[in-house]
Amino acid sequence: MPLHPNAKPKLAVWKFASCDGCQLSLLDCEDDLLAITDAIQIAYFPEATRAVIKGPYEISLVEGSITTPHDAERIHKIRRVSKVLITIGACATSGGIQALKNFKDVNKFIDIVYANPQYIDSLQNSTGIADHVKVDFELRGCPINKNALVEVCNAYLNRRKPNIPTYSVCMECKRRGNICVMVRNGTTCLGPVTQAGCDAICPAYNRGCYSCFGPSEDANAKAFSIHLEETGISRENLIRLYRGFNANAEEFKNESIFYEQK
Amino acid sequence: MKIEKNKKYLLSKENISSLVQILQKQKFKTIAPVVKDETILYDEIQSIDELPIGMTDVHKAGSYSLKKRKDKALFGYNVGPQSCKKFLFPPKLTLLQTKKIDGKVTVIKSSDPVEKLALIGIKPCELSAILVQDKIFIEGDYVDSYYKQQRDNLFIVTTNCTETAYSCFCDSMKTGPEATKGFDLAVTELIDGKNHRFVIKTGSAAGVKVLSNIEGIALAPDDALALEEAKISSAKNKMGRSISTENLKELLLDNLNHPYWAEIQERCVSCGNCTMVCPTCFCSDILDETSLSGEDSKRTRLWDSCFSKDYSYIHGGVVRASIKSRYRQWLTHKFASWVDQFDTFGCVGCGRCIVWCPVGIDVTEEINAIEQDVEKMKPVEVEA
């Protein structure tokens, strides 16, 4: 129920370290956006409008990862003004592509990149929102699927569980009628250990899955790596494979560190 | 000549071509294997020229490729990535669409329509899988109306196997290499030097009727029948895989806590591919979607898999939380509890789960390993 029974529930969209792509998915909803604004009041969304309606907010969509001490504090303030907090995208869920820095000394990067490193205040690790505050729902993807975003909002408004699968990409891939690129072409594909949600778009175009949606439920990345090793994938390529958009997701992080130390 | 049921006739390649045309005249959409997406899979054909002439498929555990044959066989393939399951039990099926009109929920569309389909060149394991699914969808107490309608509009031309692939074990499952029932017409392709012939058996009244439209055909001569028998029996002896089905149900159900299940978990990634490619797996999920306004809703049936956690989610949690328990559920269902449920094995030995497993897990090796291990552990009776 809305905080104020006669008003539409208020939605806020927050940005942390990210590329804005997931927020744009909300604007990409086009026709659905009108239906969304019929049901929800967009109260805070700097990407779309400078007009700000004060909180608290029924739904907060959080994009991006925590990479600075300032952001690590800011997320707590957002949690306090939000009834339901939903993270959107790989950054907010697992730390994103910028979590690649977690595997090296961040100060060395700062020295190389910035002329005046003294102005930079960056945390050693890029982490997902759930590492800092309680998260009510995580919507995966790099970027998220706009239909999934509508579905999550819809589920919230109708007080039901969102229809967001947690099984592997292979299920969607087979339903779509794709031919397995791993079995047919020997293309390395992370689909078997990746959560569905993209309708297996890369295998549909003969590419292996890059795991934009991160590890699937019970992802047995260990077994998967062993198989890939047996088929001749090098240690270096295995490390690269897991160090993508979800490098900091537990199952993938463990694998890439294992092969780095091997 | 008058065509009769359960008789074998001799056909030429041109006759096979006419057969396809006749089915099309009878308003059947003619579906057959074609070379597509670097594989041999089912698609609509207009003529036999679209068949994978002179091509075959080579399998290994977790590997599939195409190879040129030395001859110009029309039906010289094994089994492709997709089974006929998708025609009778589609991966995604709209069951219902509703709209609120003047405050009342109104059905604007019910289930997707069926088509008259002629499945041409399907292998006996494939046909057997349809017969297994018949038991599930139409022969039980609850009839699946979509499946029933589509099944009633099906014409089946099966092709007996004269060759086998690495992953084939239909002989173990008693589903091939020769089709014994359930077909309208069954073809055996015989290539003997330059002599390219087909023995065709009628299996139904519909099959007799279709064949009666082909002019100038005669009963298959003895030499063709002898060659057919020799070729099929050679295929039977060349099965790539094998398992013993004797006491298989007991073996599996008596060893539910065998340490080997945990060993499989070290390799299985629980992706669900085996269930998706399996021609008999019949699990589905019902998905309800509503528009934001609540005015429109849609109900879809989707292929589901016992390898997903949600599949066994009930109040209180997931029943099969470990990969071990999910793999065991799948395998014991196929080879043990299916027998109690449907009076048949749930496996037809097509080998798709072996070929299309991304990590190459071989169900026959797993069963044989359990069997051998149990055999080893059996107490030896020593004479006093």
XYZ file of C-alpha atoms in Angstrom:
646
model
C 0.000 0.000 0.000
C 1.229 3.555 -0.681
C 2.520 5.527 2.290
C -0.321 7.975 1.667
C -3.421 6.006 0.641
C -4.715 8.553 -1.855
C -1.405 9.209 -3.572
C 0.419 7.125 -6.158
C 3.443 5.321 -4.704
C 6.607 7.357 -5.048
C 9.558 5.954 -6.991
C 13.158 7.129 -6.706
C 16.039 6.171 -8.974
C 19.546 6.467 -7.491
C 22.901 6.292 -9.172
C 26.229 5.015 -7.858
C 29.309 3.937 -9.833
C 27.779 2.895 -13.159
C 27.288 3.794 -16.793
C 23.604 4.869 -16.473
C 22.530 2.138 -18.901
C 20.149 0.502 -16.450
C 18.458 3.791 -15.588
C 18.029 4.354 -19.290
C 16.190 1.028 -19.485
C 13.450 2.719 -17.472
C 13.234 5.539 -20.016
C 13.407 2.930 -22.784
C 10.117 1.506 -21.557
C 8.413 3.987 -23.918
C 4.705 3.021 -24.065
C 5.013 1.131 -20.805
C 6.500 4.241 -19.225
C 3.117 5.953 -19.547
C 1.486 3.021 -17.816
C 4.185 3.145 -15.151
C 3.618 6.860 -14.531
C -0.111 6.185 -14.340
C 0.533 3.800 -11.486
C 3.657 5.273 -9.927
C 4.827 8.811 -9.266
C 8.402 9.264 -10.418
C 9.584 11.372 -7.490
C 13.352 11.372 -7.804
C 15.052 10.567 -11.091
C 17.780 13.111 -11.979
C 18.514 11.274 -15.249
C 15.001 12.200 -16.425
C 14.056 15.392 -14.572
C 15.488 17.998 -12.207
C 12.170 18.181 -10.358
C 12.528 16.454 -7.032
C 9.710 15.349 -4.766
C 10.866 14.775 -1.224
C 10.967 11.291 0.267
C 10.328 8.875 1.855
C 9.865 6.655 -1.193
C 7.892 3.447 -1.652
C 10.342 2.066 -4.211
C 13.974 2.935 -4.666
C 15.746 1.615 -7.721
C 19.474 1.655 -7.118
C 21.950 1.536 -9.966
C 25.716 1.272 -9.573
C 28.283 -0.095 -7.165
C 29.856 1.321 -4.052
C 33.363 2.549 -4.843
C 33.930 5.563 -2.582
C 33.670 6.198 1.186
C 31.092 8.916 0.393
C 28.892 6.432 -1.491
C 29.253 3.871 1.288
C 27.549 6.403 3.574
C 25.044 7.683 1.013
C 23.539 4.223 0.439
C 22.567 4.035 4.140
C 20.678 7.329 3.822
C 18.843 5.977 0.781
C 17.948 2.789 2.587
C 16.479 4.852 5.430
C 14.143 6.782 3.109
C 13.083 3.724 1.074
C 10.377 1.235 1.882
C 11.493 -1.221 -0.808
C 14.992 -1.129 -2.242
C 15.571 -2.832 -5.575
C 19.011 -2.941 -7.139
C 19.180 -2.739 -10.918
C 22.041 -4.142 -12.933
C 25.323 -5.996 -12.531
C 27.099 -3.042 -10.824
C 24.539 -2.779 -8.053
C 24.316 -6.544 -7.691
C 27.930 -7.657 -7.759
C 30.127 -4.589 -8.197
C 30.085 -4.483 -12.009
C 32.943 -4.372 -14.503
C 34.698 -1.815 -12.272
C 35.163 -4.598 -9.711
C 38.106 -5.702 -11.858
C 40.081 -3.272 -9.706
C 39.417 -5.506 -6.699
C 42.023 -7.948 -7.958
C 44.830 -5.348 -8.015
C 46.134 -2.562 -5.796
C 43.826 0.380 -6.519
C 46.444 2.969 -5.497
C 48.657 1.906 -8.357
C 45.839 2.589 -10.835
C 45.244 6.008 -9.271
C 48.920 6.910 -9.611
C 48.966 5.948 -13.263
C 45.677 7.515 -14.316
C 45.401 10.814 -12.436
C 47.726 13.818 -12.618
C 46.729 14.837 -9.106
C 45.953 11.606 -7.264
C 45.542 13.439 -3.966
C 42.012 14.423 -5.027
C 40.932 10.818 -5.523
C 39.213 9.033 -2.685
C 38.415 5.538 -3.880
C 37.787 2.328 -1.958
C 39.989 -0.674 -2.667
C 36.962 -2.756 -3.727
C 33.905 -2.080 -5.869
C 31.011 -3.876 -4.209
C 27.338 -4.524 -4.742
C 24.653 -2.742 -2.706
C 23.751 -5.847 -0.679
C 27.250 -5.778 0.842
C 26.227 -2.513 2.550
C 22.472 -2.457 3.212
C 19.513 -4.829 3.114
C 18.263 -5.258 -0.453
C 14.692 -6.388 -1.109
C 15.169 -7.558 -4.681
C 18.089 -7.771 -7.087
C 17.380 -7.326 -10.762
C 20.325 -8.700 -12.706
C 21.807 -7.812 -16.065
C 24.268 -5.560 -17.856
C 22.067 -3.827 -18.611
C 18.814 -5.008 -17.066
C 16.003 -6.099 -19.359
C 13.361 -3.349 -19.465
C 10.510 -5.858 -19.481
C 11.914 -7.397 -16.321
C 11.955 -3.943 -14.726
C 8.298 -3.411 -15.605
C 7.553 -6.885 -14.251
C 9.232 -6.127 -10.919
C 7.332 -2.823 -10.563
C 4.151 -4.584 -11.622
C 4.674 -7.360 -9.084
C 5.263 -4.809 -6.345
C 2.128 -2.850 -7.223
C 0.036 -6.018 -7.357
C 1.596 -7.499 -4.225
C 2.897 -10.639 -5.906
C 6.234 -12.347 -6.437
C 8.038 -11.126 -9.571
C 8.335 -13.676 -12.393
C 12.099 -13.469 -12.593
C 13.785 -16.837 -13.147
C 17.002 -17.792 -11.347
C 17.812 -20.867 -13.443
C 20.386 -21.014 -16.245
C 20.452 -19.213 -19.599
C 20.379 -22.677 -21.255
C 16.700 -23.039 -20.398
C 15.803 -19.871 -22.297
C 18.281 -20.741 -25.030
C 16.647 -24.112 -25.697
C 13.113 -22.743 -25.503
C 14.090 -20.127 -28.060
C 15.273 -22.905 -30.384
C 18.946 -21.891 -30.420
C 21.568 -24.525 -31.109
C 24.134 -24.835 -28.312
C 27.279 -22.966 -29.389
C 29.411 -24.940 -26.959
C 28.386 -28.354 -28.226
C 28.200 -27.424 -31.916
C 31.158 -25.054 -32.269
C 33.183 -25.529 -29.115
C 32.602 -21.842 -28.316
C 33.115 -21.070 -24.650
C 29.759 -19.946 -23.301
C 28.950 -19.035 -19.708
C 25.265 -19.808 -20.255
C 25.225 -23.030 -18.214
C 26.318 -21.149 -15.060
C 24.553 -17.857 -15.784
C 21.147 -16.693 -14.654
C 18.483 -16.421 -17.344
C 16.801 -13.117 -18.137
C 18.191 -11.985 -21.510
C 16.379 -14.648 -23.579
C 19.789 -16.056 -24.551
C 20.542 -13.205 -26.914
C 24.251 -13.915 -27.507
C 23.889 -17.629 -28.363
C 21.034 -16.603 -30.692
C 23.704 -14.738 -32.690
C 26.274 -17.523 -32.420
C 28.224 -15.939 -29.570
C 29.020 -17.470 -26.216
C 27.328 -15.973 -23.162
C 29.368 -13.324 -21.297
C 27.320 -13.699 -18.135
C 25.793 -10.220 -18.025
C 23.295 -11.642 -15.548
C 25.843 -13.222 -13.209
C 25.879 -16.693 -11.650
C 22.678 -18.741 -11.775
C 21.247 -20.371 -8.660
C 23.683 -23.032 -7.405
C 26.053 -22.160 -10.276
C 28.573 -24.992 -10.288
C 31.357 -22.872 -11.743
C 33.966 -25.257 -10.337
C 32.644 -28.187 -12.387
C 32.300 -25.927 -15.397
C 35.923 -24.728 -15.166
C 37.222 -28.280 -14.837
C 35.367 -29.235 -18.011
C 36.683 -26.197 -19.882
C 40.222 -26.994 -18.741
C 39.805 -30.517 -20.074
C 38.738 -29.159 -23.443
C 41.933 -27.154 -23.654
C 40.963 -23.691 -22.397
C 44.066 -22.083 -20.926
C 44.387 -20.891 -17.344
C 44.690 -17.288 -18.581
C 41.510 -17.562 -20.627
C 39.648 -19.069 -17.701
C 40.630 -16.089 -15.551
C 39.472 -13.685 -18.281
C 36.264 -15.628 -18.737
C 35.150 -15.080 -15.162
C 36.442 -11.496 -14.989
C 33.648 -9.789 -16.836
C 30.612 -7.803 -15.742
C 30.182 -9.964 -12.682
C 33.832 -10.556 -11.733
C 33.106 -9.929 -8.071
C 30.142 -12.349 -7.831
C 31.171 -14.991 -5.323
C 31.168 -18.054 -7.614
C 33.060 -16.286 -10.396
C 35.480 -14.514 -8.056
C 36.442 -17.823 -6.450
C 37.145 -19.394 -9.831
C 39.245 -16.543 -11.228
C 41.292 -16.320 -8.015
C 41.759 -20.096 -8.008
C 43.191 -20.076 -11.524
C 45.274 -16.973 -10.837
C 46.931 -18.700 -7.920
C 47.241 -22.056 -9.667
C -2.178 -52.564 -57.106
C -4.262 -52.510 -53.946
C -2.217 -51.271 -50.993
C -2.765 -53.073 -47.703
C -1.888 -52.407 -44.096
C 1.266 -53.937 -42.588
C 2.716 -54.813 -45.987
C 6.054 -53.750 -47.406
C 6.403 -52.072 -50.822
C 9.346 -50.981 -52.900
C 9.731 -47.304 -53.709
C 12.155 -45.277 -55.787
C 13.548 -41.863 -54.889
C 10.970 -40.341 -57.266
C 8.219 -42.150 -55.338
C 9.486 -40.605 -52.078
C 9.303 -37.241 -53.819
C 5.678 -37.925 -54.853
C 4.889 -38.982 -51.306
C 5.841 -35.513 -50.061
C 3.723 -33.893 -52.795
C 0.730 -36.088 -51.953
C 0.936 -35.129 -48.276
C 1.075 -31.478 -49.272
C -1.995 -31.936 -51.487
C -3.740 -33.344 -48.454
C -2.991 -29.989 -46.749
C -0.254 -31.312 -44.500
C 2.609 -29.014 -43.629
C 5.556 -31.293 -44.452
C 8.229 -31.262 -41.746
C 11.518 -33.078 -42.221
C 15.182 -32.832 -41.256
C 17.103 -30.128 -43.131
C 20.617 -28.751 -42.815
C 20.196 -25.542 -40.864
C 22.304 -23.683 -38.315
C 25.186 -26.121 -38.994
C 23.020 -28.965 -37.723
C 20.328 -31.290 -38.991
C 17.041 -30.144 -37.559
C 13.344 -30.233 -38.343
C 11.872 -27.601 -40.598
C 9.205 -27.289 -43.258
C 10.215 -28.670 -46.657
C 8.629 -28.180 -50.075
C 10.469 -31.039 -51.771
C 12.881 -33.853 -50.958
C 15.719 -31.766 -52.399
C 15.737 -29.947 -49.071
C 16.517 -33.108 -47.109
C 20.108 -33.406 -45.784
C 21.139 -35.373 -48.889
C 24.561 -36.923 -48.451
C 25.026 -35.467 -44.970
C 25.266 -37.022 -41.544
C 25.867 -35.947 -37.951
C 28.783 -37.025 -35.780
C 28.338 -37.147 -32.033
C 30.430 -37.354 -28.900
C 29.587 -36.536 -25.309
C 29.177 -32.753 -25.390
C 30.016 -32.464 -29.079
C 28.107 -32.419 -32.396
C 29.231 -31.800 -35.959
C 28.179 -32.502 -39.533
C 30.050 -34.659 -42.022
C 29.609 -35.441 -45.716
C 28.613 -38.988 -46.506
C 30.109 -41.056 -49.292
C 26.652 -41.598 -50.759
C 23.605 -39.493 -51.559
C 21.384 -40.903 -48.814
C 18.228 -38.913 -48.080
C 17.868 -40.213 -44.530
C 21.509 -40.832 -43.607
C 21.470 -38.735 -40.431
C 21.095 -39.782 -36.801
C 19.381 -37.444 -34.354
C 19.533 -33.667 -34.393
C 19.580 -31.172 -31.536
C 15.807 -30.806 -31.385
C 13.238 -33.541 -31.017
C 9.653 -33.667 -32.274
C 8.551 -32.718 -28.760
C 8.402 -29.091 -29.882
C 5.522 -29.815 -32.268
C 3.210 -31.505 -29.787
C 4.400 -29.865 -26.595
C 5.756 -26.462 -27.680
C 8.446 -24.739 -25.587
C 6.151 -21.739 -25.140
C 2.413 -22.063 -25.571
C -0.134 -19.325 -25.009
C -2.995 -20.895 -23.090
C -5.150 -17.876 -22.510
C -5.366 -14.134 -23.016
C -7.890 -11.974 -21.248
C -8.939 -8.346 -21.288
C -11.125 -6.396 -18.925
C -14.036 -5.097 -21.016
C -16.633 -2.957 -19.189
C -15.252 -4.212 -15.903
C -15.627 -7.859 -16.888
C -12.690 -10.198 -17.485
C -13.189 -11.483 -21.039
C -11.234 -14.186 -22.823
C -9.938 -12.702 -26.065
C -7.798 -15.650 -27.114
C -7.566 -19.219 -25.977
C -4.834 -21.720 -26.840
C -2.661 -21.389 -29.957
C -4.149 -23.198 -33.011
C -2.828 -26.583 -34.207
C -1.739 -27.424 -37.758
C -1.911 -30.527 -39.951
C 1.655 -31.761 -39.708
C 3.388 -34.579 -41.564
C 6.616 -35.556 -39.826
C 8.820 -37.114 -42.487
C 12.031 -38.993 -41.813
C 11.838 -39.143 -38.060
C 13.877 -41.929 -36.476
C 12.305 -44.796 -34.481
C 13.602 -43.390 -31.155
C 11.834 -40.151 -32.001
C 8.621 -41.983 -32.783
C 8.931 -43.986 -29.560
C 9.302 -40.735 -27.654
C 5.999 -39.536 -29.111
C 4.401 -42.789 -27.934
C 5.856 -42.195 -24.441
C 4.470 -38.660 -24.393
C 1.093 -39.967 -25.585
C 0.882 -41.902 -22.330
C 1.520 -38.739 -20.374
C -0.607 -36.253 -22.257
C -3.533 -38.205 -23.638
C -3.736 -41.711 -22.258
C -4.066 -40.816 -18.582
C -7.007 -39.447 -16.638
C -6.251 -35.879 -17.653
C -6.017 -35.141 -21.343
C -3.934 -32.229 -22.553
C -6.243 -30.687 -25.137
C -3.568 -28.951 -27.205
C -1.450 -32.098 -27.412
C -4.512 -34.190 -28.297
C -5.595 -31.863 -31.106
C -2.111 -31.675 -32.565
C -1.626 -35.428 -32.207
C -4.885 -36.070 -34.098
C -3.504 -33.933 -36.910
C -0.206 -35.764 -37.251
C 0.990 -38.027 -40.045
C 4.189 -39.918 -39.297
C 6.684 -41.246 -41.819
C 9.444 -42.869 -39.800
C 12.790 -44.021 -41.208
C 14.401 -47.119 -39.795
C 18.051 -46.797 -38.852
C 20.656 -48.642 -40.884
C 23.487 -46.820 -39.110
C 24.023 -45.532 -35.595
C 25.915 -42.788 -33.809
C 28.266 -42.744 -30.801
C 25.430 -41.695 -28.495
C 22.763 -44.166 -29.680
C 21.406 -46.833 -27.346
C 17.908 -47.499 -28.679
C 18.596 -51.236 -28.714
C 18.993 -51.173 -24.920
C 15.723 -49.262 -24.549
C 13.909 -51.458 -27.141
C 12.867 -48.427 -29.172
C 14.831 -49.075 -32.368
C 16.634 -49.319 -34.732
C 13.460 -50.565 -36.440
C 10.090 -48.963 -35.761
C 7.480 -51.523 -34.792
C 4.418 -49.395 -34.076
C 2.910 -45.953 -34.079
C 3.768 -44.928 -37.655
C 1.632 -44.320 -40.699
C 4.508 -45.254 -42.983
C 7.961 -46.651 -42.169
C 10.772 -46.302 -44.674
C 14.070 -48.146 -44.871
C 16.547 -46.578 -47.239
C 18.681 -49.068 -49.140
C 21.749 -47.961 -51.041
C 23.545 -50.773 -52.776
C 26.078 -49.388 -55.190
C 24.065 -47.394 -57.734
C 20.865 -49.065 -56.696
C 19.006 -46.535 -54.480
C 15.745 -48.027 -53.198
C 13.316 -47.676 -50.329
C 11.276 -50.331 -48.584
C 8.119 -48.798 -47.162
C 5.785 -50.402 -44.678
C 2.207 -49.289 -44.137
C 1.232 -48.981 -40.490
C -2.188 -47.338 -40.555
C -5.253 -46.782 -42.705
C -4.061 -43.222 -43.320
C -0.718 -44.611 -44.458
C -2.422 -47.018 -46.860
C -4.503 -44.186 -48.288
C -1.496 -41.957 -48.917
C 0.531 -44.745 -50.497
C -2.420 -45.713 -52.735
C -1.957 -42.385 -54.491
C 1.444 -43.397 -55.806
C 1.145 -45.137 -59.124
C 2.986 -48.243 -60.191
C 4.367 -49.521 -56.940
C 4.810 -53.174 -56.094
C 5.496 -55.331 -53.097
C 9.112 -55.267 -51.988
C 11.056 -58.142 -53.564
C 12.872 -60.690 -51.427
C 16.342 -59.301 -52.142
C 15.281 -55.866 -50.896
C 13.731 -57.384 -47.780
C 16.882 -59.405 -47.115
C 19.068 -56.316 -47.498
C 16.752 -54.363 -45.223
C 16.992 -57.006 -42.543
C 20.771 -57.184 -42.841
C 21.159 -53.398 -42.621
C 18.886 -53.028 -39.597
C 20.535 -55.895 -37.792
C 23.948 -54.410 -38.537
C 22.770 -51.141 -36.941
C 21.512 -53.096 -33.959
C 24.965 -54.545 -33.475
C 26.690 -51.190 -33.760
C 25.059 -49.259 -30.935
C 27.414 -46.586 -29.643
C 26.225 -46.978 -26.040
C 24.452 -49.627 -24.059
C 22.919 -50.213 -20.650
C 21.283 -53.210 -19.085
C 17.620 -52.526 -18.387
C 17.081 -55.771 -16.519
C 16.368 -54.901 -12.864
C 17.388 -51.316 -13.629
C 14.493 -49.879 -11.660
C 15.441 -51.900 -8.580
C 19.127 -51.110 -8.990
C 18.475 -47.359 -8.953
C 15.787 -47.249 -6.298
C 17.788 -49.520 -3.979
C 20.783 -47.227 -4.246
C 19.360 -43.784 -3.646
C 22.092 -43.062 -1.130
C 24.932 -44.446 -3.173
C 28.060 -42.236 -2.891
C 28.200 -42.085 -6.676
C 25.429 -39.459 -6.813
C 27.734 -37.050 -4.966
C 30.465 -37.813 -7.474
C 28.160 -36.789 -10.360
C 27.500 -33.512 -8.552
C 31.200 -32.696 -8.974
C 30.581 -32.584 -12.749
C 26.934 -31.589 -13.262
C 26.336 -27.841 -13.640
C 22.562 -28.205 -13.221
C 21.919 -26.162 -16.358
C 18.896 -28.243 -17.395
C 20.013 -28.856 -21.002
C 19.446 -32.623 -20.724
C 15.785 -32.074 -19.871
C 15.267 -29.475 -22.585
C 16.646 -31.725 -25.345
C 15.030 -34.905 -23.989
C 12.166 -35.946 -26.280
C 10.101 -37.309 -23.378
C 10.666 -34.737 -20.602
C 7.257 -33.186 -20.111
C 7.517 -30.743 -17.213
C 6.108 -27.301 -17.648
C 5.560 -24.117 -15.727
C 2.567 -21.834 -16.002
C 3.397 -18.172 -16.237
C 0.766 -15.511 -15.622
C 1.542 -12.019 -16.811
C -0.538 -8.917 -16.276
C -0.253 -5.438 -17.699
C 0.510 -2.679 -15.206
C -3.054 -1.442 -15.388
C -4.386 -4.924 -14.674
C -6.568 -4.696 -17.797
C -4.761 -7.355 -19.827
C -3.419 -10.711 -18.798
C -1.772 -13.627 -20.491
C -1.192 -17.207 -19.398
C 1.720 -19.076 -20.984
C 2.951 -22.619 -20.564
C 6.749 -22.948 -20.676
C 9.088 -25.933 -20.645
C 10.354 -26.317 -17.108
C 13.071 -28.540 -15.708
C 13.585 -30.571 -12.550
C 17.118 -29.119 -12.579
C 15.838 -25.710 -11.450
C 15.392 -24.977 -7.770
C 12.032 -23.286 -8.260
C 10.732 -26.548 -9.702
C 10.664 -28.226 -6.292
C 9.855 -25.100 -4.302
C 6.938 -25.617 -1.986
C 5.844 -23.867 1.174
C 8.848 -23.885 3.455
C 11.556 -24.234 0.877
C 13.128 -26.159 -1.954
C 12.699 -29.929 -1.747
C 15.693 -30.781 -3.934
C 18.184 -28.179 -2.823
C 21.374 -29.917 -3.986
C 22.517 -30.634 -7.550
C 23.020 -34.229 -6.436
C 19.373 -34.589 -5.502
C 18.203 -32.980 -8.724
C 20.365 -35.164 -10.952
C 19.242 -38.233 -9.031
C 15.605 -37.201 -9.413
C 15.966 -36.855 -13.168
C 17.839 -40.095 -13.709
C 15.737 -42.225 -11.383
C 12.569 -40.800 -12.891
C 13.655 -41.691 -16.432
C 14.846 -45.187 -15.623
C 12.849 -46.237 -12.559
C 9.810 -44.361 -11.234
C 8.596 -43.622 -14.793
C 7.955 -47.363 -15.102
C 5.515 -47.263 -12.159
C 3.934 -44.082 -13.415
C 3.555 -44.812 -17.141
C 4.431 -48.478 -17.575
C 7.438 -47.678 -19.752
C 10.916 -46.214 -19.369
C 11.120 -42.466 -19.784
C 14.210 -42.901 -21.945
C 14.200 -43.911 -25.621
C 17.984 -44.092 -26.040
C 18.292 -41.200 -28.514
C 21.403 -39.969 -26.713
C 20.555 -36.264 -26.948
C 21.221 -35.719 -23.240
C 24.755 -37.056 -23.801
C 25.502 -34.997 -26.901
C 23.940 -31.735 -25.745
C 25.245 -31.770 -22.177
C 27.697 -28.842 -22.226
C 30.015 -30.737 -19.868
C 29.533 -34.100 -21.601
C 27.920 -36.161 -18.839
C 26.941 -39.549 -20.275
C 23.848 -41.052 -18.677
C 24.796 -44.569 -19.818
C 28.231 -44.287 -18.207
C 26.666 -43.087 -14.968
C 24.197 -45.968 -14.866
C 26.888 -48.493 -15.743
C 29.200 -47.072 -13.084
C 26.542 -47.410 -10.388
C 25.739 -50.912 -11.558
C 29.366 -52.025 -11.563
C 29.990 -50.499 -8.169
C 26.936 -52.181 -6.648
C 27.986 -55.456 -8.261
C 31.447 -55.135 -6.698
C 29.981 -54.519 -3.249
C 27.686 -57.552 -3.365
C 28.569 -60.106 -0.691
C 30.140 -63.158 -2.269
C 28.486 -66.402 -1.329
C 31.105 -68.808 -0.122
C 30.370 -72.486 0.037
C 30.741 -73.874 3.517
